[in-house]
Amino acid sequence: MKHTRPKGTKDFVPPESRRKQWAETEFRRLAELYGFQEIVTPIIEHTELFIKATGETSEIVTKEMYTFKDRSDRSITLRPEGTPGVARAVLENNLRRPCRLYYIGPMFRYNRPQKGRFREFYQLGVECLGEADPGSDAEVIALGYEFFRALGISDCETQINSIGCRGGGEGELAHPAHQCRIAYHEQLRGYLAGLSAQLCVACQVRAEQNPLRVFDCKEASCQELLAGAPRSKDNLCPACAEHFAGVQAALRARGVPFAINDRMVRGLDYYSRTAFEYVSRSIGAQDSLGGGGRYDYLIEDFGGPHVPAIGFALGEERALLAAQPNCDFGGRLVFVVALSANEQSAGLALLAELRAAGIPAQMDFDHAQVKQQFRAADNAGAQYCLILGENEIARGTVSMKDLATGEQQEIKRGDLIGRLKVS
Ligand code: HAM
């Protein structure tokens, strides 16, 4: 083979590409039902955007970005996630808030590929900007939950946590008492200082720079040491505790089942208060189907006003891995078969009629032989062959053959479209 795809990338070929389309259609349908509108932002952004938003100490920024200099010597990065670009676009285009936005598209992270982990992967994401109430957190979490149910994924657990507030905002968050994250960081730093010699080298640096990031460590020995670490949810300021209780009450009111995972802090720096993840046990080590959280300070960090926000991104490849393989994702192609050259033009007319009625239809122009036309129909994954011969044309009918069962019946032309639409 002369040319192969780059490591960690994937070709979506039929029928998998159709499953991908099905997942995206379901996502769009649900997002729009919840009042979200599509936003499309560039795949490339200025590198500083991710350093500022995703975080200087995050794994993504320190190890995983595809960064290069363009021909004008500007540092450009292939987006590793969608949130910073959306936040930038909301501010740059001066979008009226509150605004609810969704996106579907490829993201890029240079990591070690394995089952469910790619270097190019697709995310289905929503961002809800300008809504502060815990009811909005529950709304966003419920949307992701409903999406996985629509895909027939039944073993998905919704995990939630609160990592507290950072302070420094407007309104209630400006109050120095509302800086529980700062106090929690100090506590965690104190705990880690006592263990410093036993932590891995990377965690020793994390403990200094951003102690929350030690929870991202994959080393079993560090995880063991962290078992006794203070938990953010036990150190929330009154406003954050009330918010977290409000999220739980709103989820219960909606009937969305959830579990509290007080070790989950999420690996991106912009989060505050609510963090959540959808976890599946059926897809291997990369078990996070999606995740998100509040990011009440990001727009402010970009130089804008105080805009509370919450969102999530779902991993499309992982969702497809967990979804039922036999989900009904459409694809009822029909194939027109002309028994001889005499029926070719009648076949073309039928093809046009089917397409005009919105029924995907195809014909084999390369082969006159019926056997070969049937083989082409089979290869294309057609559900029915519509056979036109001298007799059918004389009687104003078509013979419809079900390719799965082999059953064949003659149908009046006038009844055909109606029959295909209900089958
Ligand atoms: P994230 O947790 O980095 O969050 O990614 C969200 C989801 O993307 C993961 O749960 C996983 O399903 C999928 N994913 C991540 N990396 C890979 C990979 N290498 N291969 C395949 N799938 C992957 C974010 O990206 C945030 N922007 C989410 C968010 C939106 N927070 C607020 N708004």
PDB file of N, CA and C in Angstrom, residues 215-248:
ATOM      1  N   PHE A 215      -5.581  14.719  39.991  1.00  0.00           N
ATOM      2  CA  PHE A 215      -6.651  13.733  39.804  1.00  0.00           C
ATOM      3  C   PHE A 215      -6.677  13.178  38.380  1.00  0.00           C
ATOM      4  N   ASP A 216      -5.979  13.835  37.446  1.00  0.00           N
ATOM      5  CA  ASP A 216      -5.915  13.328  36.064  1.00  0.00           C
ATOM      6  C   ASP A 216      -4.889  12.209  35.925  1.00  0.00           C
ATOM      7  N   CYS A 217      -4.033  12.017  36.964  1.00  0.00           N
ATOM      8  CA  CYS A 217      -2.911  11.074  36.846  1.00  0.00           C
ATOM      9  C   CYS A 217      -3.410   9.634  36.700  1.00  0.00           C
ATOM     10  N   LYS A 218      -2.752   8.895  35.787  1.00  0.00           N
ATOM     11  CA  LYS A 218      -3.183   7.509  35.526  1.00  0.00           C
ATOM     12  C   LYS A 218      -2.376   6.510  36.357  1.00  0.00           C
ATOM     13  N   GLU A 219      -1.317   6.978  37.046  1.00  0.00           N
ATOM     14  CA  GLU A 219      -0.467   6.048  37.825  1.00  0.00           C
ATOM     15  C   GLU A 219      -1.263   5.473  38.991  1.00  0.00           C
ATOM     16  N   ALA A 220      -1.254   4.133  39.101  1.00  0.00           N
ATOM     17  CA  ALA A 220      -2.026   3.481  40.171  1.00  0.00           C
ATOM     18  C   ALA A 220      -1.535   3.933  41.548  1.00  0.00           C
ATOM     19  N   SER A 221      -0.193   4.113  41.679  1.00  0.00           N
ATOM     20  CA  SER A 221       0.335   4.477  42.996  1.00  0.00           C
ATOM     21  C   SER A 221      -0.175   5.867  43.411  1.00  0.00           C
ATOM     22  N   CYS A 222      -0.254   6.788  42.453  1.00  0.00           N
ATOM     23  CA  CYS A 222      -0.771   8.131  42.773  1.00  0.00           C
ATOM     24  C   CYS A 222      -2.256   8.043  43.118  1.00  0.00           C
ATOM     25  N   GLN A 223      -2.984   7.242  42.365  1.00  0.00           N
ATOM     26  CA  GLN A 223      -4.426   7.109  42.633  1.00  0.00           C
ATOM     27  C   GLN A 223      -4.660   6.603  44.057  1.00  0.00           C
ATOM     28  N   GLU A 224      -3.807   5.642  44.467  1.00  0.00           N
ATOM     29  CA  GLU A 224      -3.931   5.111  45.836  1.00  0.00           C
ATOM     30  C   GLU A 224      -3.694   6.206  46.870  1.00  0.00           C
ATOM     31  N   LEU A 225      -2.638   7.013  46.609  1.00  0.00           N
ATOM     32  CA  LEU A 225      -2.316   8.086  47.554  1.00  0.00           C
ATOM     33  C   LEU A 225      -3.436   9.124  47.626  1.00  0.00           C
ATOM     34  N   LEU A 226      -4.159   9.262  46.498  1.00  0.00           N
ATOM     35  CA  LEU A 226      -5.209  10.281  46.449  1.00  0.00           C
ATOM     36  C   LEU A 226      -6.506   9.833  47.114  1.00  0.00           C
ATOM     37  N   ALA A 227      -6.549   8.542  47.478  1.00  0.00           N
ATOM     38  CA  ALA A 227      -7.792   8.019  48.077  1.00  0.00           C
ATOM     39  C   ALA A 227      -8.193   8.827  49.305  1.00  0.00           C
ATOM     40  N   GLY A 228      -7.195   9.298  50.053  1.00  0.00           N
ATOM     41  CA  GLY A 228      -7.527  10.029  51.280  1.00  0.00           C
ATOM     42  C   GLY A 228      -7.520  11.544  51.108  1.00  0.00           C
ATOM     43  N   ALA A 229      -7.400  11.996  49.867  1.00  0.00           N
ATOM     44  CA  ALA A 229      -7.294  13.451  49.629  1.00  0.00           C
ATOM     45  C   ALA A 229      -8.615  14.152  49.955  1.00  0.00           C
ATOM     46  N   PRO A 230      -8.556  15.409  50.395  1.00  0.00           N
ATOM     47  CA  PRO A 230      -9.807  16.141  50.635  1.00  0.00           C
ATOM     48  C   PRO A 230     -10.619  16.245  49.346  1.00  0.00           C
ATOM     49  N   ARG A 231     -11.938  16.271  49.475  1.00  0.00           N
ATOM     50  CA  ARG A 231     -12.835  16.304  48.312  1.00  0.00           C
ATOM     51  C   ARG A 231     -13.383  17.713  48.132  1.00  0.00           C
ATOM     52  N   SER A 232     -13.486  18.138  46.888  1.00  0.00           N
ATOM     53  CA  SER A 232     -13.977  19.504  46.657  1.00  0.00           C
ATOM     54  C   SER A 232     -15.412  19.648  47.166  1.00  0.00           C
ATOM     55  N   LYS A 233     -16.205  18.606  46.985  1.00  0.00           N
ATOM     56  CA  LYS A 233     -17.626  18.747  47.335  1.00  0.00           C
ATOM     57  C   LYS A 233     -17.842  18.930  48.842  1.00  0.00           C
ATOM     58  N   ASP A 234     -16.824  18.537  49.649  1.00  0.00           N
ATOM     59  CA  ASP A 234     -16.943  18.751  51.100  1.00  0.00           C
ATOM     60  C   ASP A 234     -16.434  20.135  51.507  1.00  0.00           C
ATOM     61  N   ASN A 235     -15.948  20.894  50.535  1.00  0.00           N
ATOM     62  CA  ASN A 235     -15.350  22.196  50.854  1.00  0.00           C
ATOM     63  C   ASN A 235     -15.993  23.335  50.077  1.00  0.00           C
ATOM     64  N   LEU A 236     -17.257  23.180  49.733  1.00  0.00           N
ATOM     65  CA  LEU A 236     -17.919  24.216  48.928  1.00  0.00           C
ATOM     66  C   LEU A 236     -18.381  25.377  49.802  1.00  0.00           C
ATOM     67  N   CYS A 237     -18.330  26.581  49.237  1.00  0.00           N
ATOM     68  CA  CYS A 237     -18.884  27.737  49.950  1.00  0.00           C
ATOM     69  C   CYS A 237     -20.415  27.604  49.931  1.00  0.00           C
ATOM     70  N   PRO A 238     -21.136  28.328  50.773  1.00  0.00           N
ATOM     71  CA  PRO A 238     -22.597  28.147  50.831  1.00  0.00           C
ATOM     72  C   PRO A 238     -23.285  28.296  49.466  1.00  0.00           C
ATOM     73  N   ALA A 239     -22.851  29.265  48.663  1.00  0.00           N
ATOM     74  CA  ALA A 239     -23.524  29.475  47.371  1.00  0.00           C
ATOM     75  C   ALA A 239     -23.294  28.285  46.441  1.00  0.00           C
ATOM     76  N   CYS A 240     -22.073  27.737  46.451  1.00  0.00           N
ATOM     77  CA  CYS A 240     -21.776  26.588  45.583  1.00  0.00           C
ATOM     78  C   CYS A 240     -22.489  25.334  46.079  1.00  0.00           C
ATOM     79  N   ALA A 241     -22.560  25.187  47.422  1.00  0.00           N
ATOM     80  CA  ALA A 241     -23.262  24.024  47.975  1.00  0.00           C
ATOM     81  C   ALA A 241     -24.737  24.086  47.587  1.00  0.00           C
ATOM     82  N   GLU A 242     -25.303  25.293  47.652  1.00  0.00           N
ATOM     83  CA  GLU A 242     -26.712  25.454  47.291  1.00  0.00           C
ATOM     84  C   GLU A 242     -26.920  25.151  45.799  1.00  0.00           C
ATOM     85  N   HIS A 243     -25.985  25.617  44.997  1.00  0.00           N
ATOM     86  CA  HIS A 243     -26.082  25.366  43.552  1.00  0.00           C
ATOM     87  C   HIS A 243     -26.044  23.861  43.278  1.00  0.00           C
ATOM     88  N   PHE A 244     -25.109  23.177  43.911  1.00  0.00           N
ATOM     89  CA  PHE A 244     -24.951  21.732  43.683  1.00  0.00           C
ATOM     90  C   PHE A 244     -26.207  20.982  44.129  1.00  0.00           C
ATOM     91  N   ALA A 245     -26.762  21.393  45.261  1.00  0.00           N
ATOM     92  CA  ALA A 245     -28.004  20.755  45.737  1.00  0.00           C
ATOM     93  C   ALA A 245     -29.131  21.032  44.737  1.00  0.00           C
ATOM     94  N   GLY A 246     -29.129  22.242  44.181  1.00  0.00           N
ATOM     95  CA  GLY A 246     -30.158  22.621  43.200  1.00  0.00           C
ATOM     96  C   GLY A 246     -30.066  21.771  41.936  1.00  0.00           C
ATOM     97  N   VAL A 247     -28.833  21.481  41.488  1.00  0.00           N
ATOM     98  CA  VAL A 247     -28.645  20.656  40.286  1.00  0.00           C
ATOM     99  C   VAL A 247     -29.213  19.261  40.549  1.00  0.00           C
ATOM    100  N   GLN A 248     -28.903  18.720  41.717  1.00  0.00           N
ATOM    101  CA  GLN A 248     -29.375  17.364  42.039  1.00  0.00           C
ATOM    102  C   GLN A 248     -30.898  17.321  42.114  1.00  0.00           C
TER     103      GLN A 248
END
